[in-house]
Tab-separated table of C-alpha atoms and ligand atoms in Angstrom:
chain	number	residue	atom	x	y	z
A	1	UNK	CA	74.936	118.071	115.989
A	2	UNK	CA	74.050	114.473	115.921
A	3	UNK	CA	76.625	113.925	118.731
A	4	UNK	CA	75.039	116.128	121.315
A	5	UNK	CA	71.770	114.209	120.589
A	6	UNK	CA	73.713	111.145	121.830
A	7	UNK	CA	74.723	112.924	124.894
A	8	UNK	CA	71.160	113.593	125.962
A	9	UNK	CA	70.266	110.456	125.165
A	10	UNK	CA	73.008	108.504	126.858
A	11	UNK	CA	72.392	110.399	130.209
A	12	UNK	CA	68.699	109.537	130.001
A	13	UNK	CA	70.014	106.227	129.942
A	14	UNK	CA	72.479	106.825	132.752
A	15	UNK	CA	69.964	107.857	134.718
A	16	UNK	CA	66.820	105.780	134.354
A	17	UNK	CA	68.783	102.800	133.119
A	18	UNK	CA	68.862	101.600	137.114
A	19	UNK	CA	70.633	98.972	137.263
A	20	UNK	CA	74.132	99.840	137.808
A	21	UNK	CA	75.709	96.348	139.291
A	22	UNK	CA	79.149	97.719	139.488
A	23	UNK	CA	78.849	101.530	141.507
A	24	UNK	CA	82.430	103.086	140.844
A	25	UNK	CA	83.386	106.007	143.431
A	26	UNK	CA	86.298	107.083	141.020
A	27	UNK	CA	89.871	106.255	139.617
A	28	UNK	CA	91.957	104.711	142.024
A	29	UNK	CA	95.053	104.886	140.686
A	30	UNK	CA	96.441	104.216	137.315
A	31	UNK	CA	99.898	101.975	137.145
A	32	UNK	CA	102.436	101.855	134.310
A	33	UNK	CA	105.075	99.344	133.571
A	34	UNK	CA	108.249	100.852	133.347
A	35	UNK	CA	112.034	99.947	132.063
A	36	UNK	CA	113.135	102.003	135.087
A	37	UNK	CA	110.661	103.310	137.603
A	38	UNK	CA	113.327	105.127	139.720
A	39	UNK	CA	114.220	107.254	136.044
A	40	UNK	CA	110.788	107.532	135.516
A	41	UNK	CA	109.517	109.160	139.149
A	42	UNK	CA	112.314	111.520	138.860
A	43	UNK	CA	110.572	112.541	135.130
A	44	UNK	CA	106.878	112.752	136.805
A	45	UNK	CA	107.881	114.738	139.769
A	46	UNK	CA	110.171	117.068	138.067
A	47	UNK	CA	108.238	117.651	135.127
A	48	UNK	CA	104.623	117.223	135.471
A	49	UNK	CA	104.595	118.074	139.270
A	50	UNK	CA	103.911	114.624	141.364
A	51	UNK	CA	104.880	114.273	144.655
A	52	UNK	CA	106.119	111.073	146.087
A	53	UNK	CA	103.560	109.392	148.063
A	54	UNK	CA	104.336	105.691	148.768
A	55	UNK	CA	106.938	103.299	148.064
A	56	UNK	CA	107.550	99.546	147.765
A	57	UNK	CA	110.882	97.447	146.878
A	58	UNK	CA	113.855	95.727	148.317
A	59	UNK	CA	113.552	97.923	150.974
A	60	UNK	CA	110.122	96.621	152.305
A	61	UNK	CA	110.997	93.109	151.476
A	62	UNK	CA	109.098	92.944	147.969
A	63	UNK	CA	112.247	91.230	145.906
A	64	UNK	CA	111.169	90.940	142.376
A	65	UNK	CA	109.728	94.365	141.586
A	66	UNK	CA	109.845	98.035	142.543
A	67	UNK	CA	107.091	100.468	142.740
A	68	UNK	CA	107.164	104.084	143.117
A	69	UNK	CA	103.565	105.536	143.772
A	70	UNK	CA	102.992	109.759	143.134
A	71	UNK	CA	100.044	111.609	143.453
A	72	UNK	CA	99.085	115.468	142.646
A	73	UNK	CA	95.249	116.684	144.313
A	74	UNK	CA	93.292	113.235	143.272
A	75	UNK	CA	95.826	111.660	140.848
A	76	UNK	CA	98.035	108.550	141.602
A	77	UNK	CA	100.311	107.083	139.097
A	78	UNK	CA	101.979	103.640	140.290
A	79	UNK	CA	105.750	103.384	138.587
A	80	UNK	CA	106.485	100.188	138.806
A	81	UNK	CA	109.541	97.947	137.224
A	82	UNK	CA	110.734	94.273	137.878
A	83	UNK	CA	113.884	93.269	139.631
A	84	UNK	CA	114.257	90.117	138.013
A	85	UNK	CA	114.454	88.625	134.757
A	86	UNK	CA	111.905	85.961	135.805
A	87	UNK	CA	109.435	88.611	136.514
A	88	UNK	CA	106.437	88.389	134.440
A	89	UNK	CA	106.794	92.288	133.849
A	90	UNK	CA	109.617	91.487	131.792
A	91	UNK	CA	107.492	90.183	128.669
A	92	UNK	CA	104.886	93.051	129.102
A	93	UNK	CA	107.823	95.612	128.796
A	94	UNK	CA	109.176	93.563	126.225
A	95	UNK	CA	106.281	93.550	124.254
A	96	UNK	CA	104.669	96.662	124.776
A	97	UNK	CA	107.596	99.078	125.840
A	98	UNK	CA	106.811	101.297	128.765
A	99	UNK	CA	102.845	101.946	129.180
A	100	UNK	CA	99.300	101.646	131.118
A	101	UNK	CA	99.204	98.098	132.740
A	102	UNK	CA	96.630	98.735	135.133
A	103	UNK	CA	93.379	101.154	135.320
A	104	UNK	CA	92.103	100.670	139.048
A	105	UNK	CA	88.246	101.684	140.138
A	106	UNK	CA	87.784	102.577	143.549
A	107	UNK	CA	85.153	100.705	144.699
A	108	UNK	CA	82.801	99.633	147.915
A	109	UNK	CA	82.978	96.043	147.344
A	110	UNK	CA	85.565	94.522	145.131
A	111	UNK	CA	83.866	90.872	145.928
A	112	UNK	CA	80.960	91.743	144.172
A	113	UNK	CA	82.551	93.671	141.376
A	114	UNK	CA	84.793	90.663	140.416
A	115	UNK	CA	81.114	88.206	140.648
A	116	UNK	CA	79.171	90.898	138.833
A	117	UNK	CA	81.619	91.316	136.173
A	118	UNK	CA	83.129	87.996	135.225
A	119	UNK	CA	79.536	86.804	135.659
A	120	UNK	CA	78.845	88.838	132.477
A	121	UNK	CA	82.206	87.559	130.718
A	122	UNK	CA	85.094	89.066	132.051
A	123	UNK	CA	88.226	87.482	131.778
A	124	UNK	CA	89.818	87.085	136.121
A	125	UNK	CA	93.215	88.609	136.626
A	126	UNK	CA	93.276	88.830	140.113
A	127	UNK	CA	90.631	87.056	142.329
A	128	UNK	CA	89.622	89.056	145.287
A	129	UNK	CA	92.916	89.149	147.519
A	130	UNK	CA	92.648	90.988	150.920
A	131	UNK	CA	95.911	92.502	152.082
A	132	UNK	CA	96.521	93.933	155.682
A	133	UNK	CA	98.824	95.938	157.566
A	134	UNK	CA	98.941	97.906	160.764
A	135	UNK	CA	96.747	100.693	159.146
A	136	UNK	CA	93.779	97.854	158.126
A	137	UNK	CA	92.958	95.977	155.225
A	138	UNK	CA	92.547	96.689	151.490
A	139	UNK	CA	90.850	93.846	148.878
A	140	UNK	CA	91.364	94.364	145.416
A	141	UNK	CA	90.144	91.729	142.469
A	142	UNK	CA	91.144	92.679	138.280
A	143	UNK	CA	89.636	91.569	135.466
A	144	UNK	CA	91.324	92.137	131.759
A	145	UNK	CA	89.909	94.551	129.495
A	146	UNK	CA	91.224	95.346	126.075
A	147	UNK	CA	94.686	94.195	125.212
A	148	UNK	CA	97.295	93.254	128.087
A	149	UNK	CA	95.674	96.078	129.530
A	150	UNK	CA	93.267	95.625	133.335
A	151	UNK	CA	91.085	97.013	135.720
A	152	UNK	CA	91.606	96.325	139.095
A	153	UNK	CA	88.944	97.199	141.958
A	154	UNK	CA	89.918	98.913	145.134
A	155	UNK	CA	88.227	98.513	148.031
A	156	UNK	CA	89.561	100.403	150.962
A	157	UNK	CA	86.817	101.881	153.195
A	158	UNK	CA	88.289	99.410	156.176
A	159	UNK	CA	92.558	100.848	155.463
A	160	UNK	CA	93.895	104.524	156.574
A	161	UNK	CA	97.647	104.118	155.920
A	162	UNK	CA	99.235	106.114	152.699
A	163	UNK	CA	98.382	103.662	149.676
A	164	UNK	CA	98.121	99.792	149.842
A	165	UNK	CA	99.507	97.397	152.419
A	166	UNK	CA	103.145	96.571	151.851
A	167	UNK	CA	103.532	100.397	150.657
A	168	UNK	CA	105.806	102.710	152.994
A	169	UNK	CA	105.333	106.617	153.046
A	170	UNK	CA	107.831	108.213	150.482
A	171	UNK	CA	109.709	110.583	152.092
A	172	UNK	CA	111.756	112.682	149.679
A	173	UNK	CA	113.810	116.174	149.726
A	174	UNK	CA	113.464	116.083	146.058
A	175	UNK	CA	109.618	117.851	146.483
A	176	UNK	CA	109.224	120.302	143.243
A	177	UNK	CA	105.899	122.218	143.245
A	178	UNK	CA	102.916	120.454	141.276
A	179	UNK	CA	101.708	122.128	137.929
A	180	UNK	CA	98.067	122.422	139.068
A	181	UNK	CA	96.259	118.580	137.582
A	182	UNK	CA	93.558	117.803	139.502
A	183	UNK	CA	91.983	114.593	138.439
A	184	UNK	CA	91.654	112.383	135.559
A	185	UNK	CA	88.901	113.204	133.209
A	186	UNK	CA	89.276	110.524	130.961
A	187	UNK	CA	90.948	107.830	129.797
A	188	UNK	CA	91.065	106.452	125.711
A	189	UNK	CA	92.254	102.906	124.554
A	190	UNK	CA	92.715	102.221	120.856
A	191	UNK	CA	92.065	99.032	119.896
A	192	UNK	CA	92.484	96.703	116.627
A	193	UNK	CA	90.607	96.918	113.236
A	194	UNK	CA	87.659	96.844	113.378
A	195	UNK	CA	87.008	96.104	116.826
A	196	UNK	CA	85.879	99.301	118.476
A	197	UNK	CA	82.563	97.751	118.452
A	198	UNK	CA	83.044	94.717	120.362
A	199	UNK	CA	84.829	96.678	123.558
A	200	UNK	CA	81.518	99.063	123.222
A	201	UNK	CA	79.509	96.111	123.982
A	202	UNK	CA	82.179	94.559	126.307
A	203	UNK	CA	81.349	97.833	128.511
A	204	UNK	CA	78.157	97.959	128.614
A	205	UNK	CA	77.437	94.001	128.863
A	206	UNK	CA	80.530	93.727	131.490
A	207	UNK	CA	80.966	96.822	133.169
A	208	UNK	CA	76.950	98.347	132.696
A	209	UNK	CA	78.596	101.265	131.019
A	210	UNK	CA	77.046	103.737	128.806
A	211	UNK	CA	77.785	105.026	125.036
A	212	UNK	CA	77.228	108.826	125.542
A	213	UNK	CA	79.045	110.316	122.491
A	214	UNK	CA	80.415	108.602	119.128
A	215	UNK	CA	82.486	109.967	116.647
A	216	UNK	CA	82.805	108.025	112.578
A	217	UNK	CA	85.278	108.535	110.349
A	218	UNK	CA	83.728	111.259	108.562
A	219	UNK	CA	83.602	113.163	111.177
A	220	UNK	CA	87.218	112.893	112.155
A	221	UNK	CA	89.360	112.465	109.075
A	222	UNK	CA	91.820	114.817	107.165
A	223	UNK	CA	93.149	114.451	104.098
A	224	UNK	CA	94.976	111.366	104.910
A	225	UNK	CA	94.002	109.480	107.666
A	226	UNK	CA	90.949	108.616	110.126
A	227	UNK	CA	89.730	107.293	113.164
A	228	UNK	CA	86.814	105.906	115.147
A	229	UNK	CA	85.649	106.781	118.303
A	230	UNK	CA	83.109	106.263	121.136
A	231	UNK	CA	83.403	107.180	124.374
A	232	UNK	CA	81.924	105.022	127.285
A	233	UNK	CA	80.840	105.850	130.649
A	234	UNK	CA	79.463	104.479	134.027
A	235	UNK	CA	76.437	105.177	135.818
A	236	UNK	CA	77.801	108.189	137.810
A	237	UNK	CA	79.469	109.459	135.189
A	238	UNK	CA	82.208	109.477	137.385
A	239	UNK	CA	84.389	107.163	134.538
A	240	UNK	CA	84.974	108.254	131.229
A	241	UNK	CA	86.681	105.276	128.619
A	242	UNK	CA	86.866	106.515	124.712
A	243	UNK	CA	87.886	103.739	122.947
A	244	UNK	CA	89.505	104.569	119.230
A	245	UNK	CA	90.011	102.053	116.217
A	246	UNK	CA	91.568	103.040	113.177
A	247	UNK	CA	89.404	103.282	110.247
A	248	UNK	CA	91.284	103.553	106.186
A	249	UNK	CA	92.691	106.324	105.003
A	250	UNK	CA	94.991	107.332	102.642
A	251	UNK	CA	98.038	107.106	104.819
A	252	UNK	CA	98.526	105.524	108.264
A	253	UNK	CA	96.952	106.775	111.164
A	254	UNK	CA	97.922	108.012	114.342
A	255	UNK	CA	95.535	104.605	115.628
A	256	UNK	CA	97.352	102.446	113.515
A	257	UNK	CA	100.999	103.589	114.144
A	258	UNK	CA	100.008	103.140	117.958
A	259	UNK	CA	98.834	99.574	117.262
A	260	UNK	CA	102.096	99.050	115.504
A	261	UNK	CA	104.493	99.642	117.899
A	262	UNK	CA	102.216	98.953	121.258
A	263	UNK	CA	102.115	95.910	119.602
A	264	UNK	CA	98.341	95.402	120.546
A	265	UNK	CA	95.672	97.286	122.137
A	266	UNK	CA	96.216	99.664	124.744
A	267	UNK	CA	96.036	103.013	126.331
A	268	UNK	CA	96.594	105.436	123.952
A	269	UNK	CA	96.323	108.880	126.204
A	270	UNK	CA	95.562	110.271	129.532
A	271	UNK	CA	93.233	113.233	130.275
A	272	UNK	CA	94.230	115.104	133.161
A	273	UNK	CA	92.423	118.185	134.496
A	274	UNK	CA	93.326	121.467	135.432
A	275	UNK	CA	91.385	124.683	136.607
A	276	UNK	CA	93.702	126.542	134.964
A	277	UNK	CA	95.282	125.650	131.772
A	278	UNK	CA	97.504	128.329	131.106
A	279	UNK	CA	99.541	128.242	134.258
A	280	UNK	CA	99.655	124.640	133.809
A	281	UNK	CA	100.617	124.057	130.174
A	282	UNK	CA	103.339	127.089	131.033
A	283	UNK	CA	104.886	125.466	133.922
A	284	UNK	CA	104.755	121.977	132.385
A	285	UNK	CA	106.306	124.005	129.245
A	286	UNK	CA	109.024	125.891	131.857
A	287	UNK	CA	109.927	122.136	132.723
A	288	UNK	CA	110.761	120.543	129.695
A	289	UNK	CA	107.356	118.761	128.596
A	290	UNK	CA	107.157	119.016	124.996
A	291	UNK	CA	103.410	119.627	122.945
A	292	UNK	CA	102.010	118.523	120.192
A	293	UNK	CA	102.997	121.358	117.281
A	294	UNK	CA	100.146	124.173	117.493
A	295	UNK	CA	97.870	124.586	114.702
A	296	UNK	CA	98.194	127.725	112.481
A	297	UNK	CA	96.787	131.058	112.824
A	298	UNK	CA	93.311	130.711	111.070
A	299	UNK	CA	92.449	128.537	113.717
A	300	UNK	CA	92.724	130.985	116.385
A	301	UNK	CA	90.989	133.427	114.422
A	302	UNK	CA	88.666	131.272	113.752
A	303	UNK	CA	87.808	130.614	117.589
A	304	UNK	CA	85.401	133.673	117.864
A	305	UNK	CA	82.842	132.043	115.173
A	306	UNK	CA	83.348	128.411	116.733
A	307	UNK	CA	82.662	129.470	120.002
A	308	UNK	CA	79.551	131.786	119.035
A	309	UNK	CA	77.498	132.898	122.166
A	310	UNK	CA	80.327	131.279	124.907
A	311	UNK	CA	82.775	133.911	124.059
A	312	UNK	CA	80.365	135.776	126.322
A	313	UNK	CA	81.882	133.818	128.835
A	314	UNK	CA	85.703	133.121	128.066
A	315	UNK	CA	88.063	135.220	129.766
A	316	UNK	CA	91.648	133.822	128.249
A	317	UNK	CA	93.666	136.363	125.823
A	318	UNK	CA	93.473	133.938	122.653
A	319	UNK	CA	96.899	135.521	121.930
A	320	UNK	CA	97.920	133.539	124.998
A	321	UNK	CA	96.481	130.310	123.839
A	322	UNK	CA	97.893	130.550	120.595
A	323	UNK	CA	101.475	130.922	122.256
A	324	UNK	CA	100.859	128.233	124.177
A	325	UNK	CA	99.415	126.027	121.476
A	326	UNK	CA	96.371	125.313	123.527
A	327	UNK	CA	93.368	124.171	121.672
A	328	UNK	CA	89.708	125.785	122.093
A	329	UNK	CA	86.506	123.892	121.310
A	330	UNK	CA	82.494	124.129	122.517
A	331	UNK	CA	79.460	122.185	122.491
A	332	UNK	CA	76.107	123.250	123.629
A	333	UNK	CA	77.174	123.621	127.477
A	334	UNK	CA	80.155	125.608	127.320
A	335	UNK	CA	83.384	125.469	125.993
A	336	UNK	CA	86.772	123.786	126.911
A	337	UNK	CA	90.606	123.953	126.695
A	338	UNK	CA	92.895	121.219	126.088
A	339	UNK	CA	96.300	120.262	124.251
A	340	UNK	CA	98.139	116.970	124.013
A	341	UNK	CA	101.838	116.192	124.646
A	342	UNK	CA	104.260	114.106	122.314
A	343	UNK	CA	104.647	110.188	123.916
A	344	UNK	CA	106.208	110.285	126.771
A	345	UNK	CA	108.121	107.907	126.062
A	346	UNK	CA	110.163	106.556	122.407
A	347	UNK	CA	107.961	104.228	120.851
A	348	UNK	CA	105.369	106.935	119.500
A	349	UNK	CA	102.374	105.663	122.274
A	350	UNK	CA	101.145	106.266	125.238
A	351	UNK	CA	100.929	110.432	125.850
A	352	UNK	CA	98.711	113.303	128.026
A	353	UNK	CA	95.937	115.160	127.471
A	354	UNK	CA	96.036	118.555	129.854
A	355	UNK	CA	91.749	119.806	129.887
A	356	UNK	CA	90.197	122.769	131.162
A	357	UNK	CA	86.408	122.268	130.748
A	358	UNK	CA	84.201	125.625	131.024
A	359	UNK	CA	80.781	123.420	131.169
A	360	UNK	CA	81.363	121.745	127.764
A	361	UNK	CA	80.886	118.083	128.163
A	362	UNK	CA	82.350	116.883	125.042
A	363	UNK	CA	85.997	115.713	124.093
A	364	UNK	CA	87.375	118.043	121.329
A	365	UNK	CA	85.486	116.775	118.175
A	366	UNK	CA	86.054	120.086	116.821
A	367	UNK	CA	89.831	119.992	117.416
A	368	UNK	CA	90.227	116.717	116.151
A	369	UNK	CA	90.849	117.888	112.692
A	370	UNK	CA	93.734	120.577	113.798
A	371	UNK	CA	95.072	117.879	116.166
A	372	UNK	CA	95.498	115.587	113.417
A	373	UNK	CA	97.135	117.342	111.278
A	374	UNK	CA	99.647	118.064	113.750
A	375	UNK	CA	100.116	114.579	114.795
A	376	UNK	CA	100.731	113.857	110.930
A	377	UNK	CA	103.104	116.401	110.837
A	378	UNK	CA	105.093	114.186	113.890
A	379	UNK	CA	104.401	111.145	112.104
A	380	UNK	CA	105.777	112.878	108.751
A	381	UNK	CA	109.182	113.496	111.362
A	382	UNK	CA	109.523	109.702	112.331
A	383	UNK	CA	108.548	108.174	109.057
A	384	UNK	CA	105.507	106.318	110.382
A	385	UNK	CA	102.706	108.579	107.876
B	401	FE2	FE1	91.074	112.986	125.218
C-alpha cells in the first residue's frame, strides 16, 4: 500500500533529515474557548473523566476571563470563557462557537522557537512573555497556524507549581473516576478548498515537520462525498497534525459542513489514547457520551480477512467491539482500535477520537469508508448531506 511506502520514507526523513530547529518534548496542553467554562468542566469531568487541576478567575484577580484547567495521566484541557463583553474571546466564540483556540508544545526554549519559526514565516501571536510566581517562572511565545487557530510554546523547566503562574490548585469534592485516556495521539485540522497543500508546506517550512502518510480522494470517498488528508509530524515523532480539506463529491462532506459552520479552518477532532478501549468507550458510554452510529455487521465479519496474520495477536471478543461500535483496522505493524464521538458540542464540529494502537502506526484509512458512511447518516439527521 502506497501509504505505508510513505511511512518508511517519511521516518527516513525524520531521522536523517537533522535539522530539527524547533525540538518539541510533547503537547502541553490544548485550550478551548467556551460559552461557559464552568458548564463545560462539569461535562469533561463527569463524562470523559478529567480531574480538576488548576484554576484562574475573579478569584485570583484575572477580571475579564475564567479558566478552568483538567488533566487525566498526560492530558490537559484549558476551559476557558470571557467575563466581559469587551473581551476579545467574545468574537472568537461568536464566530466560531465553542472550539480549539490554542494547541500548546512543550518546549526547552520558547525564545528560540518563536525566532526559529516566525523567521521561516510565521505569523506572532504572543511574543515571548515570561510569567512568575512563588513556584518560578514559565515563558511562553504563539504563533498562528491555520485559521483563528495557534500554537503556543511552553517552556517550564525553571516552574514547579500546578500549571502556569496566576493558576491556583483546583480543589474540588466533585472528583469522578477518569475513563482510562492517556495522552493525545493526534490532532487533525480541516482547512479550506483546496488548501491542504499550503499548511503541508507551512509545516514543514515553519515548524520542520514531516509528511509521513497521505490519503487522496480516491482513497477515502463513498458514494457521496470525499476528503483529503495528510498527516504531519515533527522530528520526534512525538506530534502528530493531519490536516483534511474537502475534495467534490456528490453531496457535502463531513470537511465541508465543518467549514460551514466553524466558519473557517479549525480543529476538526481530537485523538486521545487509551490502553484499553473497551473499558474506556464503556465507561464513557455508562456516562452519557454519545458515538458515532456503528457500522453494520459485514464489517465485523469482515475484520478476520482485514486483519490477516495480526489476528494472531488480538485478544478482544469482536462481539464486544461490535456492541460497542468500536472500529478495527491494521497496517503492516499491527493493528489498532478506535471510534469517534458526535460534536461535543451543537454546531456539528469539533469532536473525539478514543485509539487503542496494537503497533499499527497508521490512522484508520481502512475505517474511513465505514466512518463515513456513518457520519453521512448524522449529516442525513441534521440536513447538512
Ligand atoms: Fe484521527
Amino acid at each position: 500500500m502506497s501509504a505505508i511506502k510513505n511511512v518508511e520514507y517519511g521516518l527516513e526523513k525524520i531521522f536523517y533529515g537533522a535539522q530539527d530547529f524547533l525540538p518539541l518534548l510533547g503537547t502541553d496542553y490544548v485550550e478551548l474557548y467556551v460559552g461557559n467554562a464552568k458548564q463545560a468542566a462539569h461535562f469533561y469531568k463527569t463524562a470523559f473523566g478529567f480531574q480538576s487541576l488548576a484554576y484562574a478567575g475573579l478569584e485570583t484577580g484575572v477580571r475579564d476571563k475564567a479558566s478552568y484547567v483538567l488533566s487525566q495521566d498526560k492530558i490537559r484541557l484549558v476551559l476557558t470563557t470571557p467575563l466581559t463583553s469587551s473581551s476579545a474571546i467574545n468574537q472568537h466564540l461568536a464566530k466560531h462557537g465553542d472550539g480549539v483556540k490554542v494547541i500548546a508544545l512543550w518546549v526547552e526554549d520558547a525564545t528560540k522557537s518563536f525566532e526559529e519559526t516566525t523567521k521561516r514565516g510565521a505569523r506572532p501571536f504572543m511574543e515571548p512573555t515570561k510569567e512568575a510566581d512563588e513556584f518560578g517562572e514559565v515563558i511562553r511565545s504563539g504563533i498562528y497556524t491555520y485559521g483563528e487557530t495557534v500554537h503556543v510554546f511552553v517552556e517550564r523547566k525553571n516552574y514547579k507549581g500546578t500549571f502556569l503562574p496566576g493558576y491556583k490548585p483546583w480543589k474540588s469534592d466533585y472528583n469522578p473516576t477518569d475513563v482510562g485516556l492517556k495522552f493525545i495521539d493526534h490532532m487533525v485540522g480541516n482547512v479550506g478548498w483546496g488548501e491542504m497543500n499550503q499548511w503541508v508546506k507551512w509545516y514543514e517550512d515553519v515548524m520542520g515537520f514531516v509528511n509521513f502518510l497521505s490519503f487522496d480522494d480516491k482513497q477515502i470517498h463513498t458514494e457521496y462525498s470525499a476528503l483529503m488528508s495528510k498527516v504531519m509530524s515533527n522530528g520526534n515523532g512525538r506530534i502528530k497534525f493531519p490536516i483534511n480539506e474537502p475534495a467534490e463529491g456528490k453531496k457535502k462532506s463531513q470537511i465541508e459542513e465543518y467549514l460551514d459552520f466553524y466558519e473557517g479552518a479549525g480543529v476538526q477532532h481530537i485523538a486521545v489514547a487509551t490502553d484499553d478501549i473497551i473499558k474506556t468507550v464503556t465507561t464513557l458510554r455508562a456516562r452519557g457520551i454519545e458515538f458515532l452510529g456503528a457500522p453494520p455487521r459485514t464489517y465485523y465479519e469482515e475484520i478476520p480477512a482485514r486483519l490477516g496474520e495480526h489476528m494472531k495477536m488480538m485478544h478482544e471478543d469482536i462481539s464486544v467491539l461490535e456492541a460497542l461500535g468500536i472500529l478495527v483496522d491494521a497496517d503492516e505493524d499491527g493493528y489498532l482500535l478506535q471510534i469517534f464521538t458526535r460534536p461535543v458540542e451543537d454546531r456539528p464540529t469539533l469532536f473525539f477520537e478514543i485509539i487503542q494502537r496494537m503497533g499499527a502506526k497508521g490512522f484508520g484509512a481502512g475505517n474511513f469508508k465505514a466512518l463515513f458512511e456513518s457520519i453521512e447518516r448524522e449529516q442525513e439527521r441534521r440536513g447538512t448531506l
